[in-house]
Amino acid sequence: MENTAEKKGVAKIDVDGKVVEMPIMGGTDGPNVVDVKRLYAEAGVFTLDPGFTSTASCESKITFIDGEEGILLHRGYPIDQLAQESGYLEVCYLLLNGELPTQTEFTDFARTITLHTMLHTQMDRFFEGFRRDSHPMAMLTSNVAALAAFYPDAMDINDPEERRLSSHRLIAKMPTIAARAYKYSIGQPFVEPRNDLSYAENFLRMCFSVPAERYVASPVKIRAMDRLLILQADHEQNASTSTVRLAGSSGAHPFAAISAGVASLWGPSHGGANEAALRMLREIGTPDRIPEFIKRAKDKDDPFRLMGFGHRVYKNYDPRAKVMQQTVHELMEELDISQNPTLQVAMELEKIALEDEYFVSKKLYPNVDFYSGIAMDAIGFPMEMFTVLFALGRTVGWVAQLNEMIEDPTQRIGRPRQIYTGAARRDYVPISSR
Ligand code: CMC
């Protein structure tokens, strides 16, 4: 990747009377950054930013977010246009290659992905090692890492052809692994992929068909599944993506780096929020109980948070939440469940929270996970699978970001520093003298 950020000015940093100048760099859009790479060398100090609130970790050309305005662009294209007019595999091509494909390029890409959907049969033995009630995310994390053992050549990350092959394999095999994790957890036989179906339809079939019945997924569910995947496809330098970049920065096997991303996604502050949001909506149960939960969310002594609300970057409505809300309504109408009590609670909760002083002043708006749980539930997935579906959609983002990092000529191993506040130097005392 060619670095194209431009110098926009100079920041002067006064460190105990010593003034050092650091370049201010600017990209296509978004805030400028102070490039502090030489700060330690020139002033002998580090910067401290736990949680990376003010820190850009890389230069990237893949995704742009304006959190204040609620804008999300992939390679320049707005997320709502992609969700309405494109399809998941086309978005994958866009994220990986930087441009929308021509018809021929798309046909070739889709064909290549479907050629890699099967898993080595020995992979099935990994599943058999798990307890029946294992969380599907545990199976997904370890099985993605296990894939590395089957593709040792992919370790050659500096070979562009190996990188391309690994990218396609990951995008193609992720649905097969995710569906197996689900089938295993409910004690049903694994369903092999079918390459004549679309990405989303094939995934639904691998999850929901059984040998005893003919399975046909409804077009509305297929479209909703595809849209869910598009909405999760990439999201700039979030926790899991940064984890993938950090793990990959050591030159690790790409499948292992992606597995690290899956692990990072698992938590309730990140990919696990959709599961937590639906649990919360169900726990609330009826709109009359909403004030009780709003009160708890505002109470500093109560760890409860309104799940599906708030975002590190968006201080406005998450643009993905808008599309997701629309998808939920379409699903509910088609499935004739528009009176679904969870949806009623969600809509009322959203209304109340958007008018509440606490949420307004802290700019806490619904995020994508507020509605995605309801959509996944309507498609037929149990809550334990929600984060798995998120990982499935996000795989292409992780892969695109990992490749971009490897292709960046300025890339070095990620190695944050610290401010040490432990014991000062002292001499070892033999155990008999302590
Ligand atoms: N309910 C109640 N209060 C909240 C919430 C919430 N959902 N989110 C933030 N706050 C308060 C928080 O207590 C803090 O208050 P104060 O300034 O008085 O201490 C203030 O708002 C700022 O919150 P923060 O924790 O400093 O913000 P953050 O950027 O570190 O956290 C977050 C972002 C997403 C982890 C957080 O908003 C949260 O826990 N939300 C619920 C979980 C959730 O929905 N996560 C999904 C994120 S979207 C999916 C993805 O992209 O991964």
Short mmCIF file of C-alpha atoms and ligand atoms in Angstrom, two decimals:
data_model
loop_
_atom_site.label_atom_id
_atom_site.label_comp_id
_atom_site.label_asym_id
_atom_site.label_seq_id
_atom_site.Cartn_x
_atom_site.Cartn_y
_atom_site.Cartn_z
CA MET A 1 0.00 0.00 0.00
CA GLU A 2 1.28 3.43 -0.94
CA ASN A 3 1.19 5.93 1.94
CA THR A 4 -0.47 9.12 0.72
CA ALA A 5 -1.22 11.15 3.88
CA GLU A 6 0.04 14.71 3.37
CA LYS A 7 1.82 17.10 5.70
CA LYS A 8 -0.59 19.85 6.75
CA GLY A 9 1.41 21.66 9.38
CA VAL A 10 3.55 21.30 12.46
CA ALA A 11 2.65 20.71 16.11
CA LYS A 12 5.04 22.15 18.68
CA ILE A 13 5.26 20.11 21.84
CA ASP A 14 6.93 21.68 24.84
CA VAL A 15 8.43 18.99 27.07
CA ASP A 16 9.85 20.64 30.19
CA GLY A 17 11.09 23.61 28.19
CA LYS A 18 12.38 21.59 25.24
CA VAL A 19 10.23 22.34 22.18
CA VAL A 20 10.04 19.61 19.55
CA GLU A 21 8.20 19.83 16.25
CA MET A 22 6.03 16.98 15.06
CA PRO A 23 4.39 16.92 11.59
CA ILE A 24 0.60 17.25 11.37
CA MET A 25 -0.65 14.84 8.70
CA GLY A 26 -3.97 14.85 6.88
CA GLY A 27 -5.85 12.27 4.82
CA THR A 28 -8.83 12.44 2.46
CA ASP A 29 -11.27 13.20 5.27
CA GLY A 30 -11.45 13.12 9.06
CA PRO A 31 -9.34 14.89 11.68
CA ASN A 32 -5.66 15.53 11.07
CA VAL A 33 -3.16 13.58 13.16
CA VAL A 34 0.00 14.61 14.94
CA ASP A 35 2.66 12.17 13.85
CA VAL A 36 4.47 11.42 17.13
CA LYS A 37 6.70 8.64 15.77
CA ARG A 38 9.85 10.65 16.60
CA LEU A 39 8.64 12.04 19.93
CA TYR A 40 10.54 9.56 22.10
CA ALA A 41 13.73 9.92 20.04
CA GLU A 42 13.59 13.73 20.18
CA ALA A 43 12.03 14.48 23.58
CA GLY A 44 12.49 11.24 25.54
CA VAL A 45 8.78 10.89 26.38
CA PHE A 46 6.01 8.52 25.33
CA THR A 47 2.35 9.41 24.79
CA LEU A 48 -0.27 7.77 27.04
CA ASP A 49 -3.65 6.87 25.55
CA PRO A 50 -5.22 3.73 27.06
CA GLY A 51 -8.19 2.73 24.91
CA PHE A 52 -6.68 4.69 21.99
CA THR A 53 -9.24 7.51 22.24
CA SER A 54 -6.93 9.99 20.49
CA THR A 55 -4.60 7.63 18.69
CA ALA A 56 -4.53 6.60 15.03
CA SER A 57 -2.65 3.33 14.72
CA CYS A 58 -2.19 3.25 10.95
CA GLU A 59 -2.88 4.84 7.61
CA SER A 60 -5.75 3.07 5.80
CA LYS A 61 -7.70 3.40 2.55
CA ILE A 62 -10.48 0.92 3.35
CA THR A 63 -13.16 2.42 5.61
CA PHE A 64 -14.01 5.95 6.73
CA ILE A 65 -16.19 6.82 9.73
CA ASP A 66 -17.36 10.27 10.75
CA GLY A 67 -18.76 9.56 14.18
CA GLU A 68 -20.16 13.05 14.73
CA GLU A 69 -22.17 12.97 11.50
CA GLY A 70 -22.98 9.25 11.57
CA ILE A 71 -21.24 8.48 8.26
CA LEU A 72 -19.72 5.13 7.28
CA LEU A 73 -18.03 4.69 3.88
CA HIS A 74 -16.34 1.62 2.44
CA ARG A 75 -13.78 2.62 -0.19
CA GLY A 76 -15.82 5.85 -0.46
CA TYR A 77 -19.26 4.23 -0.90
CA PRO A 78 -21.91 4.97 1.79
CA ILE A 79 -22.99 1.92 3.81
CA ASP A 80 -26.70 2.52 3.17
CA GLN A 81 -26.16 2.45 -0.61
CA LEU A 82 -24.14 -0.75 -0.34
CA ALA A 83 -26.74 -2.35 1.93
CA GLN A 84 -29.65 -1.39 -0.35
CA GLU A 85 -28.10 -1.89 -3.77
CA SER A 86 -25.16 -4.26 -3.51
CA GLY A 87 -24.65 -7.77 -2.19
CA TYR A 88 -22.23 -9.19 0.38
CA LEU A 89 -19.83 -10.80 -2.09
CA GLU A 90 -19.63 -7.61 -4.14
CA VAL A 91 -18.84 -5.68 -0.93
CA CYS A 92 -16.15 -8.30 -0.19
CA TYR A 93 -14.60 -7.64 -3.60
CA LEU A 94 -14.76 -3.89 -2.99
CA LEU A 95 -13.12 -4.10 0.42
CA LEU A 96 -10.37 -6.42 -0.80
CA ASN A 97 -9.61 -4.70 -4.10
CA GLY A 98 -10.55 -1.07 -3.62
CA GLU A 99 -12.99 -0.83 -6.55
CA LEU A 100 -16.38 -2.27 -7.44
CA PRO A 101 -15.98 -5.23 -9.82
CA THR A 102 -17.05 -5.37 -13.46
CA GLN A 103 -19.50 -8.18 -14.25
CA THR A 104 -16.64 -10.46 -15.39
CA GLU A 105 -14.54 -9.68 -12.34
CA PHE A 106 -17.51 -10.35 -10.08
CA THR A 107 -18.38 -13.67 -11.76
CA ASP A 108 -14.76 -14.82 -11.45
CA PHE A 109 -14.55 -13.71 -7.80
CA ALA A 110 -17.84 -15.38 -6.81
CA ARG A 111 -16.75 -18.58 -8.57
CA THR A 112 -13.37 -18.53 -6.80
CA ILE A 113 -15.01 -18.12 -3.40
CA THR A 114 -17.40 -21.01 -4.00
CA LEU A 115 -14.48 -23.23 -5.04
CA HIS A 116 -13.08 -22.97 -1.52
CA THR A 117 -16.16 -23.55 0.62
CA MET A 118 -15.38 -27.11 1.73
CA LEU A 119 -13.36 -28.01 4.82
CA HIS A 120 -10.77 -30.76 5.04
CA THR A 121 -12.62 -33.75 6.48
CA GLN A 122 -10.12 -33.93 9.36
CA MET A 123 -11.43 -30.57 10.51
CA ASP A 124 -14.60 -32.33 11.64
CA ARG A 125 -12.62 -34.14 14.34
CA PHE A 126 -11.85 -30.82 15.99
CA PHE A 127 -15.57 -30.27 16.46
CA GLU A 128 -15.97 -33.71 18.01
CA GLY A 129 -13.53 -32.71 20.76
CA PHE A 130 -15.93 -30.07 22.06
CA ARG A 131 -18.61 -30.57 24.68
CA ARG A 132 -22.09 -30.51 23.22
CA ASP A 133 -22.97 -27.31 25.06
CA SER A 134 -19.84 -25.40 24.00
CA HIS A 135 -20.42 -21.81 22.99
CA PRO A 136 -20.19 -21.61 19.17
CA MET A 137 -17.70 -18.74 19.52
CA ALA A 138 -15.31 -21.11 21.34
CA MET A 139 -15.58 -23.52 18.41
CA LEU A 140 -15.21 -20.75 15.84
CA THR A 141 -12.12 -19.21 17.47
CA SER A 142 -10.28 -22.49 17.71
CA ASN A 143 -11.35 -23.91 14.36
CA VAL A 144 -10.24 -20.80 12.47
CA ALA A 145 -6.85 -21.11 14.18
CA ALA A 146 -6.83 -24.85 13.39
CA LEU A 147 -7.21 -24.07 9.68
CA ALA A 148 -3.66 -22.70 9.78
CA ALA A 149 -2.43 -26.26 10.26
CA PHE A 150 -3.96 -27.27 6.92
CA TYR A 151 -2.45 -24.42 4.91
CA PRO A 152 1.23 -24.08 5.94
CA ASP A 153 2.08 -22.31 2.64
CA ALA A 154 -0.05 -19.36 3.73
CA MET A 155 2.68 -18.57 6.28
CA ASP A 156 4.53 -16.92 3.39
CA ILE A 157 2.65 -13.66 3.92
CA ASN A 158 4.97 -11.68 1.65
CA ASP A 159 3.83 -13.66 -1.40
CA PRO A 160 0.83 -11.74 -2.88
CA GLU A 161 -0.56 -14.93 -4.44
CA GLU A 162 -0.53 -16.73 -1.06
CA ARG A 163 -2.24 -13.71 0.51
CA ARG A 164 -4.93 -13.72 -2.17
CA LEU A 165 -5.50 -17.45 -1.72
CA SER A 166 -5.72 -17.14 2.07
CA SER A 167 -8.18 -14.25 1.76
CA HIS A 168 -10.45 -16.28 -0.52
CA ARG A 169 -10.17 -19.39 1.64
CA LEU A 170 -11.09 -17.51 4.79
CA ILE A 171 -14.13 -15.81 3.25
CA ALA A 172 -15.24 -19.10 1.67
CA LYS A 173 -14.71 -21.39 4.67
CA MET A 174 -15.97 -19.15 7.43
CA PRO A 175 -19.68 -19.92 6.70
CA THR A 176 -18.92 -23.64 6.66
CA ILE A 177 -17.15 -23.46 10.05
CA ALA A 178 -19.82 -21.19 11.53
CA ALA A 179 -22.65 -23.47 10.37
CA ARG A 180 -20.83 -26.55 11.73
CA ALA A 181 -20.42 -24.83 15.11
CA TYR A 182 -24.18 -24.33 15.17
CA LYS A 183 -25.08 -27.83 13.96
CA TYR A 184 -22.71 -29.39 16.47
CA SER A 185 -24.22 -27.42 19.34
CA ILE A 186 -27.72 -28.70 18.53
CA GLY A 187 -26.68 -32.27 17.75
CA GLN A 188 -27.60 -32.25 14.07
CA PRO A 189 -25.49 -33.64 11.20
CA PHE A 190 -23.21 -31.22 9.36
CA VAL A 191 -24.56 -29.97 6.04
CA GLU A 192 -22.05 -29.63 3.21
CA PRO A 193 -21.89 -26.36 1.25
CA ARG A 194 -23.70 -26.02 -2.08
CA ASN A 195 -21.87 -23.92 -4.62
CA ASP A 196 -24.91 -23.21 -6.80
CA LEU A 197 -26.44 -21.08 -4.03
CA SER A 198 -25.60 -17.51 -3.08
CA TYR A 199 -23.27 -16.89 -0.14
CA ALA A 200 -26.14 -16.03 2.23
CA GLU A 201 -28.49 -18.77 1.02
CA ASN A 202 -25.80 -21.43 1.22
CA PHE A 203 -25.06 -20.37 4.80
CA LEU A 204 -28.73 -20.48 5.82
CA ARG A 205 -29.05 -23.92 4.25
CA MET A 206 -25.97 -25.23 6.07
CA CYS A 207 -27.50 -23.97 9.34
CA PHE A 208 -31.15 -24.89 8.96
CA SER A 209 -31.57 -27.81 6.59
CA VAL A 210 -31.81 -31.38 7.89
CA PRO A 211 -31.48 -34.60 5.87
CA ALA A 212 -35.10 -35.54 6.56
CA GLU A 213 -36.63 -32.39 5.01
CA ARG A 214 -36.35 -30.40 1.82
CA TYR A 215 -35.11 -26.92 2.71
CA VAL A 216 -35.86 -23.71 0.85
CA ALA A 217 -34.88 -20.40 2.47
CA SER A 218 -37.32 -17.54 1.97
CA PRO A 219 -36.03 -14.68 -0.22
CA VAL A 220 -36.70 -12.22 2.61
CA LYS A 221 -34.52 -14.20 5.01
CA ILE A 222 -31.78 -14.53 2.38
CA ARG A 223 -31.85 -10.78 1.76
CA ALA A 224 -31.84 -10.04 5.52
CA MET A 225 -28.91 -12.41 6.04
CA ASP A 226 -26.99 -10.81 3.19
CA ARG A 227 -27.68 -7.34 4.59
CA LEU A 228 -26.55 -8.38 8.08
CA LEU A 229 -23.26 -9.52 6.57
CA ILE A 230 -22.83 -6.27 4.60
CA LEU A 231 -23.49 -4.15 7.69
CA GLN A 232 -20.81 -6.00 9.64
CA ALA A 233 -18.25 -6.24 6.82
CA ASP A 234 -15.75 -3.68 8.14
CA HIS A 235 -15.58 -0.92 10.69
CA GLU A 236 -12.19 0.76 10.61
CA GLN A 237 -9.71 0.17 13.47
CA ASN A 238 -12.10 -1.36 16.07
CA ALA A 239 -10.90 -3.76 18.81
CA SER A 240 -11.01 -6.96 16.76
CA THR A 241 -9.49 -5.38 13.64
CA SER A 242 -6.72 -3.81 15.68
CA THR A 243 -6.18 -7.22 17.28
CA VAL A 244 -5.84 -8.81 13.83
CA ARG A 245 -3.37 -6.12 12.77
CA LEU A 246 -1.36 -6.45 15.99
CA ALA A 247 -1.28 -10.26 15.85
CA GLY A 248 -0.40 -10.16 12.15
CA SER A 249 2.30 -7.51 12.65
CA SER A 250 4.62 -10.19 14.04
CA GLY A 251 4.33 -12.13 10.77
CA ALA A 252 1.94 -14.68 12.27
CA HIS A 253 0.01 -17.11 10.08
CA PRO A 254 -2.95 -15.14 8.65
CA PHE A 255 -5.52 -17.69 9.86
CA ALA A 256 -4.09 -17.41 13.39
CA ALA A 257 -4.28 -13.59 13.19
CA ILE A 258 -7.94 -13.79 12.10
CA SER A 259 -8.63 -16.22 14.95
CA ALA A 260 -7.25 -13.58 17.35
CA GLY A 261 -9.76 -11.16 15.85
CA VAL A 262 -12.62 -13.63 16.45
CA ALA A 263 -11.55 -13.89 20.11
CA SER A 264 -11.50 -10.12 20.49
CA LEU A 265 -14.94 -9.81 18.91
CA TRP A 266 -16.49 -12.16 21.48
CA GLY A 267 -16.85 -9.68 24.36
CA PRO A 268 -20.11 -7.86 25.21
CA SER A 269 -18.55 -4.43 24.58
CA HIS A 270 -17.89 -5.41 20.97
CA GLY A 271 -19.41 -8.29 18.97
CA GLY A 272 -21.22 -9.81 21.93
CA ALA A 273 -23.43 -6.73 22.28
CA ASN A 274 -26.11 -8.03 19.89
CA GLU A 275 -26.65 -11.09 22.10
CA ALA A 276 -26.65 -8.89 25.21
CA ALA A 277 -29.06 -6.41 23.60
CA LEU A 278 -31.65 -9.06 22.75
CA ARG A 279 -31.34 -10.62 26.22
CA MET A 280 -31.94 -7.19 27.70
CA LEU A 281 -34.99 -6.51 25.48
CA ARG A 282 -36.44 -9.88 26.48
CA GLU A 283 -35.71 -9.21 30.14
CA ILE A 284 -37.51 -5.87 29.92
CA GLY A 285 -40.38 -7.83 28.38
CA THR A 286 -43.05 -5.12 28.20
CA PRO A 287 -42.86 -1.36 27.49
CA ASP A 288 -44.13 -0.45 30.97
CA ARG A 289 -40.87 -1.78 32.51
CA ILE A 290 -38.65 0.47 30.37
CA PRO A 291 -38.37 3.36 32.92
CA GLU A 292 -37.00 0.90 35.50
CA PHE A 293 -34.19 -0.13 33.12
CA ILE A 294 -33.47 3.44 32.00
CA LYS A 295 -33.09 4.35 35.68
CA ARG A 296 -30.65 1.50 36.20
CA ALA A 297 -28.61 2.51 33.13
CA LYS A 298 -28.18 5.99 34.56
CA ASP A 299 -27.22 4.81 38.05
CA LYS A 300 -23.43 5.09 38.51
CA ASP A 301 -23.50 2.38 41.22
CA ASP A 302 -25.23 -0.12 38.93
CA PRO A 303 -22.99 -1.78 36.31
CA PHE A 304 -26.01 -2.21 34.02
CA ARG A 305 -25.78 -0.43 30.65
CA LEU A 306 -28.38 -0.10 27.99
CA MET A 307 -27.02 -2.65 25.54
CA GLY A 308 -27.13 -1.58 21.91
CA PHE A 309 -26.67 2.05 22.93
CA GLY A 310 -23.53 4.14 22.72
CA HIS A 311 -20.42 3.79 20.62
CA ARG A 312 -16.80 4.80 20.97
CA VAL A 313 -16.86 6.53 17.59
CA TYR A 314 -20.48 7.36 16.76
CA LYS A 315 -21.80 10.34 18.67
CA ASN A 316 -24.83 10.27 16.40
CA TYR A 317 -27.14 7.57 15.08
CA ASP A 318 -25.05 4.59 13.90
CA PRO A 319 -25.80 4.55 10.13
CA ARG A 320 -25.85 0.75 10.24
CA ALA A 321 -28.60 0.85 12.87
CA LYS A 322 -30.88 2.74 10.46
CA VAL A 323 -30.54 0.08 7.76
CA MET A 324 -30.89 -2.67 10.34
CA GLN A 325 -34.07 -1.15 11.73
CA GLN A 326 -35.56 -1.14 8.22
CA THR A 327 -34.47 -4.76 7.66
CA VAL A 328 -36.14 -5.76 10.91
CA HIS A 329 -39.41 -4.16 9.81
CA GLU A 330 -39.25 -5.94 6.43
CA LEU A 331 -38.59 -9.26 8.14
CA MET A 332 -41.38 -8.78 10.65
CA GLU A 333 -43.87 -7.88 7.91
CA GLU A 334 -42.93 -10.83 5.73
CA LEU A 335 -42.99 -13.23 8.62
CA ASP A 336 -46.22 -11.67 9.83
CA ILE A 337 -44.83 -11.01 13.31
CA SER A 338 -44.94 -7.21 13.39
CA GLN A 339 -46.62 -7.42 16.81
CA ASN A 340 -43.54 -9.18 18.17
CA PRO A 341 -43.24 -7.99 21.83
CA THR A 342 -39.44 -7.67 21.68
CA LEU A 343 -39.74 -5.34 18.69
CA GLN A 344 -42.39 -3.32 20.51
CA VAL A 345 -40.07 -2.94 23.53
CA ALA A 346 -37.14 -2.00 21.25
CA MET A 347 -39.08 0.71 19.45
CA GLU A 348 -40.44 2.20 22.65
CA LEU A 349 -37.06 2.03 24.39
CA GLU A 350 -35.39 3.77 21.46
CA LYS A 351 -38.00 6.53 21.57
CA ILE A 352 -37.68 7.08 25.31
CA ALA A 353 -33.87 6.96 25.37
CA LEU A 354 -33.54 9.39 22.45
CA GLU A 355 -35.51 11.97 24.46
CA ASP A 356 -33.86 11.32 27.82
CA GLU A 357 -31.46 14.02 29.02
CA TYR A 358 -28.81 11.48 30.17
CA PHE A 359 -28.62 9.76 26.78
CA VAL A 360 -28.96 13.00 24.80
CA SER A 361 -26.19 14.81 26.72
CA LYS A 362 -23.82 11.85 26.44
CA LYS A 363 -24.72 11.40 22.74
CA LEU A 364 -25.73 7.77 23.30
CA TYR A 365 -27.60 6.62 20.21
CA PRO A 366 -28.66 3.14 19.12
CA ASN A 367 -25.85 1.19 17.48
CA VAL A 368 -26.08 -1.61 14.92
CA ASP A 369 -26.51 -4.22 17.63
CA PHE A 370 -29.69 -2.72 18.96
CA TYR A 371 -31.65 -4.15 16.04
CA SER A 372 -29.37 -6.87 14.63
CA GLY A 373 -30.28 -9.31 17.43
CA ILE A 374 -33.97 -8.98 16.60
CA ALA A 375 -33.20 -9.63 12.92
CA MET A 376 -31.09 -12.70 13.64
CA ASP A 377 -33.71 -14.03 16.03
CA ALA A 378 -36.40 -13.59 13.34
CA ILE A 379 -34.25 -15.47 10.80
CA GLY A 380 -34.13 -18.35 13.30
CA PHE A 381 -30.73 -18.12 15.00
CA PRO A 382 -30.34 -18.70 18.74
CA MET A 383 -28.61 -15.92 20.70
CA GLU A 384 -25.36 -17.90 21.07
CA MET A 385 -24.93 -17.66 17.29
CA PHE A 386 -25.22 -13.87 17.04
CA THR A 387 -21.55 -13.07 17.55
CA VAL A 388 -20.65 -15.90 15.19
CA LEU A 389 -22.71 -14.20 12.47
CA PHE A 390 -20.95 -10.93 13.24
CA ALA A 391 -17.59 -12.68 12.84
CA LEU A 392 -18.74 -14.18 9.56
CA GLY A 393 -19.55 -10.76 8.11
CA ARG A 394 -16.44 -9.11 9.59
CA THR A 395 -14.01 -11.71 8.19
CA VAL A 396 -13.56 -9.78 4.95
CA GLY A 397 -12.79 -6.58 6.87
CA TRP A 398 -10.17 -8.35 8.97
CA VAL A 399 -8.62 -9.90 5.88
CA ALA A 400 -8.59 -6.63 3.91
CA GLN A 401 -7.04 -4.75 6.85
CA LEU A 402 -4.46 -7.47 7.47
CA ASN A 403 -3.43 -7.44 3.80
CA GLU A 404 -3.25 -3.67 3.77
CA MET A 405 -0.97 -3.74 6.79
CA ILE A 406 1.32 -6.35 5.24
CA GLU A 407 1.53 -4.29 2.04
CA ASP A 408 2.35 -1.07 3.95
CA PRO A 409 6.09 -0.38 3.49
CA THR A 410 6.21 1.46 6.85
CA GLN A 411 4.75 -1.53 8.72
CA ARG A 412 6.65 -2.65 11.83
CA ILE A 413 5.75 -5.02 14.61
CA GLY A 414 3.14 -3.37 16.89
CA ARG A 415 4.72 -2.64 20.25
CA PRO A 416 3.00 -0.16 22.56
CA ARG A 417 4.93 1.19 25.55
CA GLN A 418 3.71 1.92 29.09
CA ILE A 419 4.06 4.17 32.09
CA TYR A 420 5.59 1.96 34.76
CA THR A 421 4.25 2.49 38.27
CA GLY A 422 5.42 -0.74 39.94
CA ALA A 423 8.17 -1.22 42.53
CA ALA A 424 11.46 0.60 41.98
CA ARG A 425 14.64 -1.47 41.61
CA ARG A 426 15.34 -3.58 44.71
CA ASP A 427 17.53 -6.55 45.60
CA TYR A 428 16.35 -10.13 45.81
CA VAL A 429 15.85 -11.37 49.38
CA PRO A 430 16.33 -15.14 50.02
CA ILE A 431 13.11 -16.88 51.16
CA SER A 432 14.68 -17.69 54.57
CA SER A 433 15.17 -13.97 55.25
CA ARG A 434 11.66 -12.77 54.27
N1 CMC B 1 -25.84 2.79 28.87
C1 CMC B 1 -25.66 3.69 29.85
N2 CMC B 1 -24.61 4.53 29.93
C2 CMC B 1 -23.68 4.45 28.96
C3 CMC B 1 -23.79 3.52 27.90
C4 CMC B 1 -24.91 2.68 27.87
N3 CMC B 1 -25.06 1.79 26.88
N4 CMC B 1 -22.71 3.66 27.09
C5 CMC B 1 -21.96 4.63 27.62
N5 CMC B 1 -22.54 5.11 28.75
C6 CMC B 1 -22.04 6.22 29.58
C7 CMC B 1 -20.86 5.77 30.42
O1 CMC B 1 -21.28 5.33 31.70
C8 CMC B 1 -20.05 7.04 30.49
O2 CMC B 1 -20.64 7.88 31.45
P1 CMC B 1 -19.74 8.92 32.31
O3 CMC B 1 -19.14 9.86 31.33
O4 CMC B 1 -20.72 9.56 33.23
O5 CMC B 1 -18.72 8.09 33.01
C9 CMC B 1 -20.25 7.70 29.13
O6 CMC B 1 -21.54 7.21 28.68
C10 CMC B 1 -19.18 7.37 28.11
O7 CMC B 1 -19.07 5.95 28.04
P2 CMC B 1 -17.69 5.17 27.88
O8 CMC B 1 -17.83 3.80 28.46
O9 CMC B 1 -16.57 6.03 28.36
O10 CMC B 1 -17.60 5.08 26.31
P3 CMC B 1 -16.72 4.07 25.51
O11 CMC B 1 -16.45 4.71 24.22
O12 CMC B 1 -15.56 3.60 26.30
O13 CMC B 1 -17.69 2.80 25.34
C11 CMC B 1 -19.27 1.29 24.45
C12 CMC B 1 -18.41 2.54 24.19
C13 CMC B 1 -19.88 0.85 23.14
C14 CMC B 1 -18.39 0.15 25.01
C15 CMC B 1 -20.37 1.68 25.47
O14 CMC B 1 -21.19 2.72 24.94
C16 CMC B 1 -21.22 0.48 25.88
O15 CMC B 1 -20.85 -0.26 26.78
N6 CMC B 1 -22.40 0.25 25.18
C17 CMC B 1 -23.19 -0.90 25.42
C18 CMC B 1 -22.57 -2.07 24.70
C19 CMC B 1 -22.80 -2.00 23.20
O16 CMC B 1 -23.90 -1.75 22.74
N7 CMC B 1 -21.73 -2.29 22.43
C20 CMC B 1 -21.82 -2.39 20.99
C21 CMC B 1 -20.97 -1.42 20.28
S1 CMC B 1 -21.38 -1.39 18.54
C22 CMC B 1 -20.75 -2.82 17.91
C23 CMC B 1 -19.34 -2.70 17.54
O17 CMC B 1 -19.01 -1.84 16.70
O18 CMC B 1 -18.56 -3.49 18.07
#
